[in-house]
Short mmCIF file of C-alpha atoms and ligand atoms in Angstrom, two decimals:
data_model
loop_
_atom_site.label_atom_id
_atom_site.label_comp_id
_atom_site.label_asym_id
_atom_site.label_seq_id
_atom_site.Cartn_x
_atom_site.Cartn_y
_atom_site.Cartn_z
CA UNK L 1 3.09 9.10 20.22
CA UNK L 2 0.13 6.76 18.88
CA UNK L 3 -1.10 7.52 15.96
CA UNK L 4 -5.22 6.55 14.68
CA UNK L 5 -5.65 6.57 10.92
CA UNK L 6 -8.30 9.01 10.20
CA UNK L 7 -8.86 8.01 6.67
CA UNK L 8 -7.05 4.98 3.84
CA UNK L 9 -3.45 4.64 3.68
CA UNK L 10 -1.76 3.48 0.66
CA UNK L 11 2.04 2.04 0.61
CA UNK L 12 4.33 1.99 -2.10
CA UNK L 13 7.38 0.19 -1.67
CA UNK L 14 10.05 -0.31 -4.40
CA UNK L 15 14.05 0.11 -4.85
CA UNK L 16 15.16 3.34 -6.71
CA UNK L 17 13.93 4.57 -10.13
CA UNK L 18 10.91 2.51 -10.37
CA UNK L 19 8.62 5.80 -10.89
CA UNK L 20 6.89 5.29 -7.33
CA UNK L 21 7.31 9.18 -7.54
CA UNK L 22 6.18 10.00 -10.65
CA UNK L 23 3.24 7.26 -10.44
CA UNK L 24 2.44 8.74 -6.51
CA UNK L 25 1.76 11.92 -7.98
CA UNK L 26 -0.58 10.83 -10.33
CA UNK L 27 -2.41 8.82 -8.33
CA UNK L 28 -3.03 11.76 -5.79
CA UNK L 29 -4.06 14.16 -8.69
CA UNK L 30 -6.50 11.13 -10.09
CA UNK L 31 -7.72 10.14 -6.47
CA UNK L 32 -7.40 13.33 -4.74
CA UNK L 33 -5.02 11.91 -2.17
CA UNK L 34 -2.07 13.11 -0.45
CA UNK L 35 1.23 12.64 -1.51
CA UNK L 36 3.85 11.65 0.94
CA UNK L 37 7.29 11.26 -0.45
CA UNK L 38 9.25 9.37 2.64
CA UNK L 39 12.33 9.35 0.55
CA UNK L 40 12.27 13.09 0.59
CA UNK L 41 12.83 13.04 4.45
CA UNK L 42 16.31 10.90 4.63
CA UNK L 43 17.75 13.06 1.78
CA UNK L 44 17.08 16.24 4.06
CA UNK L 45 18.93 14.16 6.84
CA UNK L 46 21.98 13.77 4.05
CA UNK L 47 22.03 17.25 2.90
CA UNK L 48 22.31 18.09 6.79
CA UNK L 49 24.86 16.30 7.03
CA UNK L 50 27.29 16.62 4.18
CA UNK L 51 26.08 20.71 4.65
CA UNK L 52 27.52 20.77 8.34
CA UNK L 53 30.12 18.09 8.27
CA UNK L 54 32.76 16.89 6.35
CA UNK L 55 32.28 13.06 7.31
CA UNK L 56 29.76 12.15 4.59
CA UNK L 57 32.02 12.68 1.70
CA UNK L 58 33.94 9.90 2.20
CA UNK L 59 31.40 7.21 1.76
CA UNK L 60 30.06 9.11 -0.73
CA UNK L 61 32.94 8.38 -2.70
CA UNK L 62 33.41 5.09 -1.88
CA UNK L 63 29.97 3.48 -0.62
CA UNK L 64 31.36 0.19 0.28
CA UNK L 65 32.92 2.04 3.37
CA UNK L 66 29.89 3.66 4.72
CA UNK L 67 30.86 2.11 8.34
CA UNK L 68 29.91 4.81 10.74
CA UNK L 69 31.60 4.94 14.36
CA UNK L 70 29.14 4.77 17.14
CA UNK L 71 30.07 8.59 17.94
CA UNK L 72 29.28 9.85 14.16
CA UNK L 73 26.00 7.72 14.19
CA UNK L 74 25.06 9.76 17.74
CA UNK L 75 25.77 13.06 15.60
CA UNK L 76 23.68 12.04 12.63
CA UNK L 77 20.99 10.70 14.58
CA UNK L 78 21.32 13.95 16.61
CA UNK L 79 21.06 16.07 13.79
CA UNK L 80 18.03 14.37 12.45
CA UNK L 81 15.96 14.95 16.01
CA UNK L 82 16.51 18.75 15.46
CA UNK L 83 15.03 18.81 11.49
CA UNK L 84 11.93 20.83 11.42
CA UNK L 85 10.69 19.29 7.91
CA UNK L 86 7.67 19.86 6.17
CA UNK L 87 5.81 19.14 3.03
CA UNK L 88 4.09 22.13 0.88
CA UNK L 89 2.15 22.02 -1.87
CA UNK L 90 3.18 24.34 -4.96
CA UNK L 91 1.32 24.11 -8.10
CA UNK L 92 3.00 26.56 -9.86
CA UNK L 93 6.33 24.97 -9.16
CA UNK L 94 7.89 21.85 -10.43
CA UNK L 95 8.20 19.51 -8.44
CA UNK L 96 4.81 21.12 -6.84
CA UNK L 97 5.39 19.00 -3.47
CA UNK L 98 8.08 21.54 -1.89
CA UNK L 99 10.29 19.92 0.95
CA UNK L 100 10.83 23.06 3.62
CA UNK L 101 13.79 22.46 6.07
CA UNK L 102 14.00 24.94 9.09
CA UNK L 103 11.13 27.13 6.75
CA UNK L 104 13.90 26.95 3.93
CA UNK L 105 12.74 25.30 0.21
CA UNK L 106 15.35 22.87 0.02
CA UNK L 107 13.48 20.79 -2.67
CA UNK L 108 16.09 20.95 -5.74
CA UNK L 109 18.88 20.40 -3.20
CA UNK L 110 17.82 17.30 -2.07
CA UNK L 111 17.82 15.62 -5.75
CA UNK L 112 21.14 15.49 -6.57
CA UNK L 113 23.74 12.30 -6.89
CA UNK L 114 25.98 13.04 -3.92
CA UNK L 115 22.90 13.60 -1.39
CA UNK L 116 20.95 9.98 -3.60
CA UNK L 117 24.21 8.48 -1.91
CA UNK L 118 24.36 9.87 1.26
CA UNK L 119 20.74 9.41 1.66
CA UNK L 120 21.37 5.81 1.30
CA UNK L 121 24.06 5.90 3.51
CA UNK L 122 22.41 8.00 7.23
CA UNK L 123 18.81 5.74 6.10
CA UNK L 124 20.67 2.48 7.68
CA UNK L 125 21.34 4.74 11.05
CA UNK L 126 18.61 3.41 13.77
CA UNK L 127 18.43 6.98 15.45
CA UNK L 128 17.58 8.24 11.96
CA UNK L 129 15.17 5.78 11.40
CA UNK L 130 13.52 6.68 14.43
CA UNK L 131 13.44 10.15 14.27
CA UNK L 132 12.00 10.32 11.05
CA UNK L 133 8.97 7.83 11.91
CA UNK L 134 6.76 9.34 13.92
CA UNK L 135 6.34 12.75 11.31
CA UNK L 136 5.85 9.35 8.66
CA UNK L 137 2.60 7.71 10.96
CA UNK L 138 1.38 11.29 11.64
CA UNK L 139 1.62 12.41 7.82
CA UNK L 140 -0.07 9.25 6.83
CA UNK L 141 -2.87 8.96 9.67
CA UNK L 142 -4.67 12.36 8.44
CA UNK L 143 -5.77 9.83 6.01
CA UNK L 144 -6.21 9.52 2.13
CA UNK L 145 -2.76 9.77 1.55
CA UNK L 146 0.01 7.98 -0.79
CA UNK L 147 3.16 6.99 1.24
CA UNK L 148 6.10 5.78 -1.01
CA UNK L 149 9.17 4.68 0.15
CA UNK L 150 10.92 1.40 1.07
CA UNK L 151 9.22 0.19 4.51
CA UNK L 152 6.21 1.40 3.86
CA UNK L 153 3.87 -2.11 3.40
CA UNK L 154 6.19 -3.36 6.25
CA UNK L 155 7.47 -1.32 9.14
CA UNK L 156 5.93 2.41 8.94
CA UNK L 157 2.18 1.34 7.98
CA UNK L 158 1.77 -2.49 8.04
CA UNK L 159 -1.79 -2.32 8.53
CA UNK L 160 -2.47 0.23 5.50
CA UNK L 161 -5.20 -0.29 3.33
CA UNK L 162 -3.21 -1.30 0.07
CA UNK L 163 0.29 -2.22 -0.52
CA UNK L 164 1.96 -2.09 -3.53
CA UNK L 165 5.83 -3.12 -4.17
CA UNK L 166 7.18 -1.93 -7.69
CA UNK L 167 9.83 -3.41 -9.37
CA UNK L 168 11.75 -2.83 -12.74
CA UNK L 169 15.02 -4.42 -14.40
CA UNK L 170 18.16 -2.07 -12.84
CA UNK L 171 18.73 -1.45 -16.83
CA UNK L 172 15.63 0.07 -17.44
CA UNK L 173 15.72 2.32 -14.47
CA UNK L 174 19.20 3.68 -15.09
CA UNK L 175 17.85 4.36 -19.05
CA UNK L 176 14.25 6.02 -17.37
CA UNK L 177 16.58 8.57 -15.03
CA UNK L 178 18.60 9.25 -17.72
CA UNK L 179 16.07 10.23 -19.88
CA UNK L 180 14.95 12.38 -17.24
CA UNK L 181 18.20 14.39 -16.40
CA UNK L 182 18.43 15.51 -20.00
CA UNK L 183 14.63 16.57 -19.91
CA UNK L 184 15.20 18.38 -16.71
CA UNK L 185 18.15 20.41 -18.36
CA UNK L 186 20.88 18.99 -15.62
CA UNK L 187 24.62 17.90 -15.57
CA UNK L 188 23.94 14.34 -17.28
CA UNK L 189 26.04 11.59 -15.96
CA UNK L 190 27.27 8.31 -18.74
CA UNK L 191 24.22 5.35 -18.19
CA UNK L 192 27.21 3.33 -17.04
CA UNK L 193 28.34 5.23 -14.11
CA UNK L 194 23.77 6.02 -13.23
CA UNK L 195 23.87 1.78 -13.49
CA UNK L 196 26.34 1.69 -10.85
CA UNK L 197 24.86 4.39 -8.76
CA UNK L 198 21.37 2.17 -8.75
CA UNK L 199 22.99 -1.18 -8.01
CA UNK L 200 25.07 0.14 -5.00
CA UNK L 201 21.84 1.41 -3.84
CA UNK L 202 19.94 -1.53 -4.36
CA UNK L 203 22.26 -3.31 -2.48
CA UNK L 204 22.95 -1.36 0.25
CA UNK L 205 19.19 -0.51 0.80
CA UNK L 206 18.11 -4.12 0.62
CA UNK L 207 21.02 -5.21 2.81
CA UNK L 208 21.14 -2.83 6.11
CA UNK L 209 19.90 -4.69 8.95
CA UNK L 210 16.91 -2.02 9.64
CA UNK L 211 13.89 -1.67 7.87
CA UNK L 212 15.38 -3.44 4.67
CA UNK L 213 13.96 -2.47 1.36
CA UNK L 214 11.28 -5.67 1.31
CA UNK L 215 8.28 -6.83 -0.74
CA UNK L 216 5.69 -6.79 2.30
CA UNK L 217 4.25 -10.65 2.16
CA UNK L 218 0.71 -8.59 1.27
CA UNK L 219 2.10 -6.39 -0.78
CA UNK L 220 0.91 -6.51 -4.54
CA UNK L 221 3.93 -6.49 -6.73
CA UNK L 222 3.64 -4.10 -9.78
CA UNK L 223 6.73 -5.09 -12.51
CA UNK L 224 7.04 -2.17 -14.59
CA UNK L 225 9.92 -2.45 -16.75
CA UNK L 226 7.55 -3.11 -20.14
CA UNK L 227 4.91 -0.68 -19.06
CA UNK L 228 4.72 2.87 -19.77
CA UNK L 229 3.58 5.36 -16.91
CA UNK L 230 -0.05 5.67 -18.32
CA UNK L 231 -0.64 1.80 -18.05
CA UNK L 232 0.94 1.72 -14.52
CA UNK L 233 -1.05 3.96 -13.00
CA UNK L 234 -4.33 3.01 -14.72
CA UNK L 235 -3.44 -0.52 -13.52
CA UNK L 236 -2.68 1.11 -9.86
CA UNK L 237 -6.03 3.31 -9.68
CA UNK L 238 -8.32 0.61 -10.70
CA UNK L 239 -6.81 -1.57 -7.58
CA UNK L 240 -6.96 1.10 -4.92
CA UNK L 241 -10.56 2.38 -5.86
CA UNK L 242 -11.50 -1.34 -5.93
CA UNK L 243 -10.22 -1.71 -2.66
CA UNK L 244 -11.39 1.46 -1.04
CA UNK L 245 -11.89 4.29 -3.40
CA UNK L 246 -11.35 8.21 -4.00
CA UNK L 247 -11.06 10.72 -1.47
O1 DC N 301 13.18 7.24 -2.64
P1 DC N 301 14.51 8.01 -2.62
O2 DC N 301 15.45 7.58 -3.70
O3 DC N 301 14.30 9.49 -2.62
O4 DC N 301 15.17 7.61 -1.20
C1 DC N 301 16.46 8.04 -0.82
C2 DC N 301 17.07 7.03 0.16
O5 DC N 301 16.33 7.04 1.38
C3 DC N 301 17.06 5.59 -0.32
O6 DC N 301 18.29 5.23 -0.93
C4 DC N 301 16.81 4.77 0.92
C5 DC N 301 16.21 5.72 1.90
N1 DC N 301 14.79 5.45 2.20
C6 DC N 301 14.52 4.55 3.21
O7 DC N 301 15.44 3.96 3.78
N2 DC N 301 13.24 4.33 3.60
C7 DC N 301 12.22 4.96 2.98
N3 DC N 301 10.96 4.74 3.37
C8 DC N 301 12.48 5.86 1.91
C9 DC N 301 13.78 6.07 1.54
#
């Protein structure tokens, strides 16, 4: 289905634990925009899977091995057609943007380490890819929205308005999630075994053949890793009002 954009689109690209979330959803409270979190969509396609099947807990265990026959790719890619997902807005839960799977809240079930792997894993399947990119053009053509992800600037929107691609040393990101799994109260992994975690995902996001995880060529590259949130996002907001303002 074509898609029009009805209003500016704004990409933000970056591996994992950069704070494109946490910086996305301050951007939409500062600019009134809306907050698409694309990353939110392939980790509903994981928790499908590992929730139906048992053939996503072996690569999630061993990552390097994540070779899937042409029959389990037809099943993922299957399974991801049939995904009613949606995005709600909660204020007066945290996080306030709700993932809803088949009308079911799935949100907290998304975030943790097995379905971060898996998610890695079914986002380098081509029938996923496709299945999830039409809901990503029609989320993002309504228009004033934030779209992170990883092929945002380059495959999903590369005409949007203003592409950013954030970047931070792997050691600082495993130390930032960390900090933020004993805030949120959760079982806390060591920062050695969260390091590994981020480099195998770095490396097997960057790597698949599809949609890699890319700098777009006009993408403006935000490095992070000596900046706190506040200066991040003032640095982001001043760009993207520059460029095409608030809603
Ligand atoms: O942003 P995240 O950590 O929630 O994303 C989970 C996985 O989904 C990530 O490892 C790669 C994949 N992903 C992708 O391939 N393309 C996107 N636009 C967003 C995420």
């Amino acid at each position: 289905m074509k898609h029009t954009k009805r209003g500016p689109v704004v990409a933000i690209d970056g591996p994992a634990g950069t704070g494109k979330s946490s910086v996305t959803k301050r951007l939409c409270q500062a600019l009134k925009y809306v907050h698409v979190d694309t990353g939110a969509l392939y980790r509903v396609v994981a928790l499908s899977c590992l929730e139906k099947r048992v053939f996503l807990r072996q690569i999630t265990e061993d990552p390097k091995s994540r070779v899937f026959s042409p029959e389990i790719e037809k099943i993922i890619s299957d399974l991801s057609r049939e995904l009613h997902i949606e995005f709600k807005q909660d204020l007066s839960r945290n996080p306030s943007n709700r993932v809803i799977l088949n009308g079911e809240d799935v949100s907290d079930r998304i975030r943790t380490a097995e379905v971060s792997m898996a998610s890695s894993a079914v986002s380098a399947v081509s029938g996923v890819r496709a299945s999830l990119l039409g809901l990503q053009r029609k989320l993002g053509c309504a228009g004033h929205a934030i779209l992170e992800g990883r092929d945002i600037g380059t495959v999903i929107f590369p005409d949007a308005d203003v592409k950013f691609f954030m970047t931070a040393s792997v050691e600082e990101r495993a130390k930032r999630r960390l900090s933020e799994l004993e805030a949120s109260g959760a079982d806390t992994p060591s920062y050695e075994s969260l390091l590994r975690q981020i480099a195998e995902r770095d490396r097997s996001d960057s790597t698949r053949q599809l949609a890699p995880l890319k700098k777009a060529d006009d993408a403006i590259e935000i490095e992070t890793t000596k900046l706190s949130l506040d200066e991040v996002v003032a640095k982001m907001e001043k760009i993207i009002r520059e460029k095409v303002g608030s809603a």
